[in-house]
Short mmCIF file of N, CA, C and O in Angstrom, two decimals:
data_model
loop_
_atom_site.label_atom_id
_atom_site.label_comp_id
_atom_site.label_asym_id
_atom_site.label_seq_id
_atom_site.Cartn_x
_atom_site.Cartn_y
_atom_site.Cartn_z
N VAL A 5 29.67 -17.57 6.43
CA VAL A 5 28.54 -17.38 7.19
C VAL A 5 27.79 -16.10 6.70
O VAL A 5 28.43 -14.95 6.61
N GLN A 6 26.56 -16.19 6.51
CA GLN A 6 25.72 -15.02 6.05
C GLN A 6 24.46 -14.96 6.91
O GLN A 6 23.74 -15.94 7.03
N LEU A 7 24.09 -13.77 7.34
CA LEU A 7 22.97 -13.43 8.04
C LEU A 7 22.30 -12.32 7.24
O LEU A 7 22.93 -11.23 7.17
N VAL A 8 21.14 -12.56 6.68
CA VAL A 8 20.50 -11.56 5.84
C VAL A 8 19.23 -11.11 6.37
O VAL A 8 18.30 -11.92 6.40
N GLU A 9 19.12 -9.81 6.86
CA GLU A 9 17.87 -9.34 7.30
C GLU A 9 16.88 -8.95 6.21
O GLU A 9 17.38 -8.39 5.20
N SER A 10 15.55 -8.96 6.54
CA SER A 10 14.63 -8.34 5.49
C SER A 10 13.36 -8.05 6.34
O SER A 10 13.18 -8.40 7.54
N GLY A 11 12.51 -7.24 5.66
CA GLY A 11 11.27 -6.91 6.26
C GLY A 11 11.16 -5.60 6.91
O GLY A 11 10.03 -5.22 7.45
N GLY A 12 12.18 -4.84 6.97
CA GLY A 12 12.11 -3.42 7.56
C GLY A 12 11.34 -2.53 6.67
O GLY A 12 10.86 -2.88 5.55
N GLY A 13 11.25 -1.26 7.11
CA GLY A 13 10.54 -0.25 6.36
C GLY A 13 10.04 0.86 7.12
O GLY A 13 10.52 1.02 8.23
N LEU A 14 9.20 1.64 6.61
CA LEU A 14 8.54 2.86 7.18
C LEU A 14 7.09 2.56 7.52
O LEU A 14 6.25 2.12 6.74
N VAL A 15 6.72 2.69 8.82
CA VAL A 15 5.40 2.50 9.35
C VAL A 15 5.05 3.60 10.20
O VAL A 15 5.86 4.45 10.70
N GLN A 16 3.78 3.74 10.47
CA GLN A 16 3.20 4.77 11.46
C GLN A 16 3.26 4.21 12.87
O GLN A 16 3.20 2.96 13.12
N ALA A 17 3.35 5.11 13.84
CA ALA A 17 3.27 4.72 15.28
C ALA A 17 1.93 3.86 15.46
O ALA A 17 0.91 4.15 14.93
N GLY A 18 2.15 2.86 16.26
CA GLY A 18 0.99 1.86 16.61
C GLY A 18 0.91 0.66 15.59
O GLY A 18 0.20 -0.18 15.96
N ALA A 19 1.71 0.75 14.48
CA ALA A 19 1.61 -0.36 13.51
C ALA A 19 2.44 -1.50 13.99
O ALA A 19 3.13 -1.50 14.94
N SER A 20 2.36 -2.61 13.16
CA SER A 20 3.14 -3.84 13.42
C SER A 20 4.03 -4.05 12.24
O SER A 20 3.80 -3.60 11.08
N LEU A 21 5.15 -4.71 12.58
CA LEU A 21 6.15 -4.98 11.44
C LEU A 21 6.84 -6.31 11.88
O LEU A 21 7.11 -6.52 13.14
N ARG A 22 7.15 -7.14 10.89
CA ARG A 22 7.99 -8.38 11.25
C ARG A 22 9.20 -8.31 10.45
O ARG A 22 9.25 -8.24 9.25
N VAL A 23 10.41 -8.40 11.18
CA VAL A 23 11.67 -8.48 10.40
C VAL A 23 12.12 -9.90 10.54
O VAL A 23 11.94 -10.59 11.44
N SER A 24 12.84 -10.39 9.50
CA SER A 24 13.36 -11.79 9.42
C SER A 24 14.84 -11.74 9.21
O SER A 24 15.42 -10.80 8.66
N CYS A 25 15.49 -12.80 9.58
CA CYS A 25 16.91 -13.01 9.34
C CYS A 25 17.17 -14.36 8.95
O CYS A 25 17.04 -15.41 9.68
N ALA A 26 17.61 -14.48 7.65
CA ALA A 26 17.87 -15.87 7.12
C ALA A 26 19.44 -16.20 7.26
O ALA A 26 20.31 -15.34 6.73
N ALA A 27 19.68 -17.25 7.72
CA ALA A 27 21.15 -17.59 8.05
C ALA A 27 21.61 -18.74 7.10
O ALA A 27 20.84 -19.69 6.66
N SER A 28 22.91 -18.66 6.69
CA SER A 28 23.44 -19.71 5.88
C SER A 28 24.93 -19.87 6.26
O SER A 28 25.60 -18.81 6.75
N GLY A 29 25.53 -20.95 5.93
CA GLY A 29 26.97 -21.22 6.27
C GLY A 29 27.21 -21.58 7.58
O GLY A 29 28.40 -21.62 7.96
N LEU A 30 26.24 -21.79 8.44
CA LEU A 30 26.48 -22.32 9.78
C LEU A 30 25.33 -23.30 10.11
O LEU A 30 24.36 -23.33 9.53
N VAL A 31 25.58 -24.13 11.21
CA VAL A 31 24.68 -25.03 11.75
C VAL A 31 23.67 -24.19 12.65
O VAL A 31 23.86 -24.09 13.86
N PHE A 32 22.68 -23.70 12.01
CA PHE A 32 21.81 -22.78 12.67
C PHE A 32 21.20 -23.21 13.97
O PHE A 32 21.13 -22.48 14.92
N SER A 33 20.86 -24.49 13.97
CA SER A 33 20.13 -25.04 15.10
C SER A 33 20.95 -25.10 16.43
O SER A 33 20.44 -25.35 17.50
N ILE A 34 22.30 -24.87 16.41
CA ILE A 34 22.99 -24.92 17.58
C ILE A 34 23.48 -23.45 18.02
O ILE A 34 24.24 -23.39 18.99
N TYR A 35 23.11 -22.58 17.36
CA TYR A 35 23.39 -21.13 17.67
C TYR A 35 22.26 -20.45 18.41
O TYR A 35 21.11 -20.56 17.97
N ASN A 36 22.63 -19.68 19.49
CA ASN A 36 21.68 -18.74 20.04
C ASN A 36 21.53 -17.51 19.18
O ASN A 36 22.54 -17.17 18.54
N MET A 37 20.34 -17.03 18.97
CA MET A 37 20.12 -15.89 18.16
C MET A 37 19.68 -14.69 18.85
O MET A 37 18.97 -14.84 19.93
N ALA A 38 20.00 -13.48 18.27
CA ALA A 38 19.55 -12.26 18.92
C ALA A 38 19.22 -11.19 17.91
O ALA A 38 19.70 -11.22 16.80
N TRP A 39 18.55 -10.15 18.41
CA TRP A 39 18.37 -8.96 17.72
C TRP A 39 18.89 -7.76 18.60
O TRP A 39 18.67 -7.76 19.69
N PHE A 40 19.55 -6.86 17.81
CA PHE A 40 20.12 -5.73 18.34
C PHE A 40 19.56 -4.51 17.53
O PHE A 40 19.19 -4.83 16.37
N ARG A 41 19.73 -3.25 17.98
CA ARG A 41 19.37 -2.22 17.19
C ARG A 41 20.28 -1.01 17.39
O ARG A 41 20.77 -0.89 18.55
N GLN A 42 20.38 -0.11 16.50
CA GLN A 42 21.25 1.05 16.63
C GLN A 42 20.63 2.22 16.03
O GLN A 42 20.34 2.22 14.73
N ALA A 43 20.22 3.27 16.88
CA ALA A 43 19.62 4.44 16.34
C ALA A 43 20.75 5.44 16.09
O ALA A 43 21.94 5.32 16.62
N PRO A 44 20.58 6.50 15.24
CA PRO A 44 21.57 7.44 14.98
C PRO A 44 22.18 8.02 16.17
O PRO A 44 21.42 8.53 17.00
N GLY A 45 23.47 8.11 16.15
CA GLY A 45 24.17 8.78 17.31
C GLY A 45 24.16 7.95 18.64
O GLY A 45 24.63 8.49 19.69
N LYS A 46 23.65 6.71 18.50
CA LYS A 46 23.57 5.92 19.86
C LYS A 46 24.40 4.58 19.61
O LYS A 46 24.64 4.20 18.52
N GLU A 47 24.63 3.99 20.71
CA GLU A 47 25.31 2.71 20.67
C GLU A 47 24.39 1.59 20.30
O GLU A 47 23.11 1.74 20.40
N ARG A 48 24.93 0.54 19.75
CA ARG A 48 24.01 -0.60 19.54
C ARG A 48 23.52 -1.17 20.78
O ARG A 48 24.25 -1.47 21.76
N GLU A 49 22.16 -1.42 20.87
CA GLU A 49 21.58 -2.02 22.01
C GLU A 49 20.89 -3.29 21.81
O GLU A 49 20.38 -3.60 20.78
N PHE A 50 20.86 -4.07 22.86
CA PHE A 50 20.19 -5.33 22.95
C PHE A 50 18.62 -5.15 22.74
O PHE A 50 18.08 -4.26 23.34
N VAL A 51 17.93 -6.02 22.02
CA VAL A 51 16.55 -6.09 21.96
C VAL A 51 16.00 -7.34 22.43
O VAL A 51 15.05 -7.29 23.22
N ALA A 52 16.41 -8.54 21.85
CA ALA A 52 15.88 -9.79 22.26
C ALA A 52 16.82 -10.84 21.91
O ALA A 52 17.68 -10.72 21.03
N THR A 53 16.72 -11.92 22.62
CA THR A 53 17.44 -13.18 22.29
C THR A 53 16.69 -14.41 22.45
O THR A 53 15.75 -14.40 23.29
N ILE A 54 17.12 -15.52 21.79
CA ILE A 54 16.37 -16.77 21.88
C ILE A 54 17.40 -17.87 21.82
O ILE A 54 18.37 -17.88 21.02
N THR A 55 17.27 -18.87 22.72
CA THR A 55 18.21 -19.93 22.66
C THR A 55 18.16 -20.89 21.47
O THR A 55 16.99 -20.87 20.83
N TYR A 56 19.07 -21.62 21.31
CA TYR A 56 19.14 -22.48 20.13
C TYR A 56 17.89 -23.50 20.15
O TYR A 56 17.39 -23.88 19.09
N SER A 57 17.52 -23.91 21.39
CA SER A 57 16.41 -24.86 21.51
C SER A 57 15.01 -24.21 21.54
O SER A 57 14.10 -24.92 21.73
N ARG A 58 14.96 -22.81 21.58
CA ARG A 58 13.76 -22.11 21.74
C ARG A 58 13.18 -22.17 23.15
O ARG A 58 12.08 -21.90 23.30
N GLU A 59 13.88 -22.79 24.04
CA GLU A 59 13.37 -22.94 25.46
C GLU A 59 13.42 -21.64 26.18
O GLU A 59 12.51 -21.48 27.09
N SER A 60 14.14 -20.62 25.80
CA SER A 60 14.32 -19.44 26.57
C SER A 60 14.34 -18.18 25.63
O SER A 60 15.07 -18.21 24.66
N THR A 61 13.70 -17.21 26.08
CA THR A 61 13.74 -15.89 25.46
C THR A 61 13.98 -14.76 26.44
O THR A 61 13.53 -14.94 27.53
N GLU A 62 14.59 -13.72 26.12
CA GLU A 62 14.82 -12.54 26.91
C GLU A 62 14.57 -11.27 26.11
O GLU A 62 14.89 -11.30 24.88
N TYR A 63 14.21 -10.23 26.69
CA TYR A 63 13.87 -8.95 26.00
C TYR A 63 14.28 -7.75 26.82
O TYR A 63 14.43 -7.78 28.08
N ALA A 64 14.67 -6.72 26.10
CA ALA A 64 14.94 -5.47 26.78
C ALA A 64 13.63 -4.88 27.38
O ALA A 64 12.53 -5.14 26.77
N ASP A 65 13.78 -4.17 28.48
CA ASP A 65 12.60 -3.68 29.14
C ASP A 65 11.79 -2.76 28.10
O ASP A 65 10.61 -2.73 28.23
N SER A 66 12.46 -2.10 27.30
CA SER A 66 11.89 -1.13 26.34
C SER A 66 10.97 -1.75 25.29
O SER A 66 10.03 -1.13 24.72
N VAL A 67 11.12 -3.10 25.09
CA VAL A 67 10.27 -3.81 24.09
C VAL A 67 9.50 -4.85 24.69
O VAL A 67 8.60 -5.51 23.96
N LYS A 68 9.68 -5.20 25.99
CA LYS A 68 8.91 -6.30 26.61
C LYS A 68 7.42 -6.13 26.45
O LYS A 68 6.92 -5.00 26.78
N GLY A 69 6.68 -7.10 26.01
CA GLY A 69 5.22 -7.03 25.90
C GLY A 69 4.83 -6.61 24.47
O GLY A 69 3.66 -6.67 24.10
N ARG A 70 5.70 -6.04 23.73
CA ARG A 70 5.42 -5.49 22.30
C ARG A 70 6.09 -6.37 21.30
O ARG A 70 5.53 -6.54 20.20
N PHE A 71 7.32 -6.74 21.56
CA PHE A 71 8.05 -7.53 20.56
C PHE A 71 8.21 -9.02 20.89
O PHE A 71 8.19 -9.37 22.12
N THR A 72 8.17 -9.79 19.93
CA THR A 72 8.34 -11.24 20.17
C THR A 72 9.45 -11.78 19.15
O THR A 72 9.26 -11.72 18.04
N ILE A 73 10.38 -12.56 19.78
CA ILE A 73 11.43 -13.21 18.86
C ILE A 73 11.03 -14.69 18.88
O ILE A 73 10.54 -15.33 19.76
N SER A 74 11.22 -15.17 17.66
CA SER A 74 10.98 -16.58 17.38
C SER A 74 12.03 -17.21 16.30
O SER A 74 12.64 -16.29 15.66
N ARG A 75 12.03 -18.45 16.18
CA ARG A 75 12.90 -19.02 15.17
C ARG A 75 12.29 -20.25 14.57
O ARG A 75 11.45 -20.95 15.24
N ASP A 76 12.69 -20.57 13.31
CA ASP A 76 12.29 -21.73 12.67
C ASP A 76 13.65 -22.43 12.26
O ASP A 76 14.33 -22.04 11.21
N ASN A 77 14.01 -23.44 13.01
CA ASN A 77 15.25 -24.11 12.67
C ASN A 77 15.27 -24.86 11.33
O ASN A 77 16.32 -25.09 10.69
N ALA A 78 14.08 -25.23 10.89
CA ALA A 78 13.97 -25.87 9.64
C ALA A 78 14.24 -24.98 8.45
O ALA A 78 14.70 -25.44 7.39
N LYS A 79 14.00 -23.65 8.79
CA LYS A 79 14.16 -22.60 7.69
C LYS A 79 15.41 -21.79 7.93
O LYS A 79 15.66 -20.89 7.12
N ASN A 80 16.17 -22.12 9.05
CA ASN A 80 17.29 -21.38 9.31
C ASN A 80 17.00 -19.86 9.41
O ASN A 80 17.82 -18.94 8.90
N THR A 81 15.90 -19.57 10.02
CA THR A 81 15.42 -18.16 10.09
C THR A 81 15.06 -17.78 11.47
O THR A 81 14.40 -18.56 12.13
N VAL A 82 15.42 -16.60 11.91
CA VAL A 82 14.87 -16.04 13.17
C VAL A 82 14.05 -14.72 12.78
O VAL A 82 14.24 -14.00 11.86
N TYR A 83 13.01 -14.49 13.67
CA TYR A 83 12.03 -13.47 13.39
C TYR A 83 11.93 -12.53 14.56
O TYR A 83 12.24 -12.89 15.70
N LEU A 84 11.50 -11.26 14.33
CA LEU A 84 11.20 -10.37 15.29
C LEU A 84 9.94 -9.74 14.93
O LEU A 84 9.88 -8.90 14.04
N GLN A 85 8.77 -10.08 15.65
CA GLN A 85 7.53 -9.47 15.39
C GLN A 85 7.49 -8.25 16.39
O GLN A 85 7.58 -8.36 17.50
N MET A 86 7.18 -7.11 15.76
CA MET A 86 7.14 -5.86 16.50
C MET A 86 5.73 -5.31 16.45
O MET A 86 5.29 -5.03 15.22
N ASN A 87 5.07 -5.19 17.48
CA ASN A 87 3.77 -4.57 17.61
C ASN A 87 3.84 -3.22 18.37
O ASN A 87 4.76 -3.05 18.98
N SER A 88 2.75 -2.45 18.24
CA SER A 88 2.63 -1.22 18.93
C SER A 88 3.85 -0.39 18.81
O SER A 88 4.37 0.17 19.82
N LEU A 89 4.37 -0.30 17.58
CA LEU A 89 5.61 0.41 17.34
C LEU A 89 5.48 1.96 17.75
O LEU A 89 4.56 2.51 17.59
N LYS A 90 6.70 2.38 18.19
CA LYS A 90 6.73 3.77 18.70
C LYS A 90 7.89 4.53 17.85
O LYS A 90 8.82 3.79 17.42
N PRO A 91 7.80 5.79 17.77
CA PRO A 91 8.90 6.51 17.04
C PRO A 91 10.32 6.19 17.64
O PRO A 91 11.28 6.05 16.86
N GLU A 92 10.42 5.89 18.96
CA GLU A 92 11.77 5.60 19.56
C GLU A 92 12.18 4.18 19.22
O GLU A 92 13.43 3.78 19.54
N ASP A 93 11.41 3.41 18.53
CA ASP A 93 11.88 2.18 17.91
C ASP A 93 12.69 2.29 16.66
O ASP A 93 13.19 1.37 16.12
N THR A 94 12.63 3.56 16.16
CA THR A 94 13.31 3.69 14.84
C THR A 94 14.80 3.44 15.04
O THR A 94 15.51 3.97 15.93
N ALA A 95 15.36 2.58 14.18
CA ALA A 95 16.76 2.17 14.26
C ALA A 95 17.11 1.19 13.14
O ALA A 95 16.19 0.80 12.35
N VAL A 96 18.36 0.93 13.03
CA VAL A 96 18.81 -0.27 12.17
C VAL A 96 18.81 -1.43 13.01
O VAL A 96 19.44 -1.37 14.16
N TYR A 97 18.05 -2.43 12.54
CA TYR A 97 18.01 -3.64 13.36
C TYR A 97 18.89 -4.75 12.73
O TYR A 97 19.00 -5.04 11.57
N TYR A 98 19.74 -5.30 13.71
CA TYR A 98 20.77 -6.34 13.34
C TYR A 98 20.38 -7.65 13.99
O TYR A 98 20.02 -7.73 15.18
N CYS A 99 20.46 -8.82 13.28
CA CYS A 99 20.48 -10.07 13.86
C CYS A 99 21.89 -10.59 14.09
O CYS A 99 22.84 -10.11 13.39
N ALA A 100 21.99 -11.43 15.06
CA ALA A 100 23.32 -11.97 15.48
C ALA A 100 23.18 -13.30 15.95
O ALA A 100 22.19 -13.79 16.43
N ALA A 101 24.27 -14.10 15.73
CA ALA A 101 24.30 -15.50 16.12
C ALA A 101 25.60 -15.74 17.00
O ALA A 101 26.68 -15.20 16.66
N GLY A 102 25.40 -16.53 18.04
CA GLY A 102 26.53 -16.66 18.93
C GLY A 102 26.40 -17.88 19.89
O GLY A 102 25.30 -18.59 19.85
N GLY A 103 27.35 -18.12 20.74
CA GLY A 103 27.30 -19.21 21.66
C GLY A 103 26.68 -18.93 22.89
O GLY A 103 26.39 -19.81 23.65
N ARG A 104 26.41 -17.63 23.29
CA ARG A 104 26.03 -17.33 24.57
C ARG A 104 24.78 -16.38 24.50
O ARG A 104 24.92 -15.37 23.86
N PRO A 105 23.63 -16.76 24.95
CA PRO A 105 22.39 -16.02 24.86
C PRO A 105 22.34 -14.79 25.81
O PRO A 105 21.52 -14.77 26.74
N ILE A 106 23.30 -13.98 25.60
CA ILE A 106 23.36 -12.79 26.57
C ILE A 106 22.93 -11.51 25.86
O ILE A 106 22.73 -11.42 24.75
N ARG A 107 22.95 -10.44 26.73
CA ARG A 107 22.52 -9.21 26.17
C ARG A 107 23.61 -8.34 25.67
O ARG A 107 23.31 -7.15 25.19
N ASP A 108 24.80 -8.77 25.75
CA ASP A 108 25.92 -8.02 25.25
C ASP A 108 26.43 -8.49 24.00
O ASP A 108 26.38 -9.69 23.57
N ILE A 109 26.87 -7.56 23.09
CA ILE A 109 27.43 -7.93 21.84
C ILE A 109 28.58 -8.87 21.77
O ILE A 109 28.74 -9.59 20.86
N SER A 110 29.22 -8.90 22.95
CA SER A 110 30.37 -9.90 22.95
C SER A 110 30.03 -11.36 22.91
O SER A 110 30.76 -12.22 22.72
N GLY A 111 28.63 -11.62 23.09
CA GLY A 111 28.26 -12.97 23.07
C GLY A 111 27.91 -13.45 21.65
O GLY A 111 27.52 -14.74 21.47
N TYR A 112 28.14 -12.61 20.65
CA TYR A 112 27.75 -13.06 19.32
C TYR A 112 28.91 -13.01 18.29
O TYR A 112 29.66 -12.00 18.32
N ASN A 113 29.08 -14.07 17.49
CA ASN A 113 30.09 -14.12 16.57
C ASN A 113 29.80 -13.56 15.13
O ASN A 113 30.68 -13.12 14.46
N TYR A 114 28.56 -13.74 14.73
CA TYR A 114 28.24 -13.38 13.36
C TYR A 114 27.13 -12.39 13.40
O TYR A 114 26.12 -12.42 14.29
N TRP A 115 27.11 -11.39 12.56
CA TRP A 115 26.13 -10.36 12.39
C TRP A 115 25.71 -10.12 10.99
O TRP A 115 26.34 -10.33 10.09
N GLY A 116 24.34 -9.64 10.89
CA GLY A 116 23.81 -9.36 9.61
C GLY A 116 24.14 -7.89 9.27
O GLY A 116 24.85 -7.19 9.98
N GLN A 117 23.76 -7.47 8.08
CA GLN A 117 24.25 -6.19 7.58
C GLN A 117 23.36 -5.09 8.20
O GLN A 117 23.65 -3.90 8.06
N GLY A 118 22.11 -5.42 8.71
CA GLY A 118 21.24 -4.39 9.30
C GLY A 118 20.09 -4.12 8.33
O GLY A 118 20.24 -4.22 7.10
N ASN A 119 19.06 -3.73 8.91
CA ASN A 119 17.83 -3.40 8.16
C ASN A 119 17.04 -2.25 8.84
O ASN A 119 16.84 -2.25 10.05
N GLN A 120 16.81 -1.24 8.08
CA GLN A 120 16.28 0.04 8.63
C GLN A 120 14.81 -0.15 9.05
O GLN A 120 14.07 -0.55 8.25
N VAL A 121 14.40 0.15 10.15
CA VAL A 121 12.95 0.26 10.58
C VAL A 121 12.78 1.80 11.08
O VAL A 121 13.47 2.28 11.95
N THR A 122 11.79 2.39 10.43
CA THR A 122 11.48 3.83 10.77
C THR A 122 10.03 3.86 11.18
O THR A 122 9.14 3.42 10.41
N VAL A 123 9.80 4.49 12.32
CA VAL A 123 8.39 4.63 12.94
C VAL A 123 8.09 6.15 12.89
O VAL A 123 8.72 6.88 13.60
N SER A 124 7.07 6.51 12.14
CA SER A 124 6.67 7.95 12.10
C SER A 124 5.66 8.19 13.19
O SER A 124 4.77 7.34 13.50
N SER A 125 5.64 9.37 13.70
CA SER A 125 4.59 9.78 14.69
C SER A 125 3.33 10.37 14.06
O SER A 125 3.38 10.71 12.90
#
């Protein structure tokens, strides 16, 4: 199983960015997907999750209204559209696949390698 993130980078505050996660080696359409992030010196935290059927999404309060998670099961890819970025969004962003669409890392079996997003003020 491989989850490969892409699309990160350095942007200014207020800008938008979309990160992607391409999955292989698993039946993507039956897995719930999520994004987590980890800033330096902090624990990995939940950002957003989407069910395998795209019927339900959940967001951390800190990103609600600014970030949107989506998936394309035909392309085995999950996306995170990030708008109105803030310096506090700076972190390594990880995608994850698992059987339970929960906010805790314990719900996810597979993880990507991470992708740096840096927001300058």
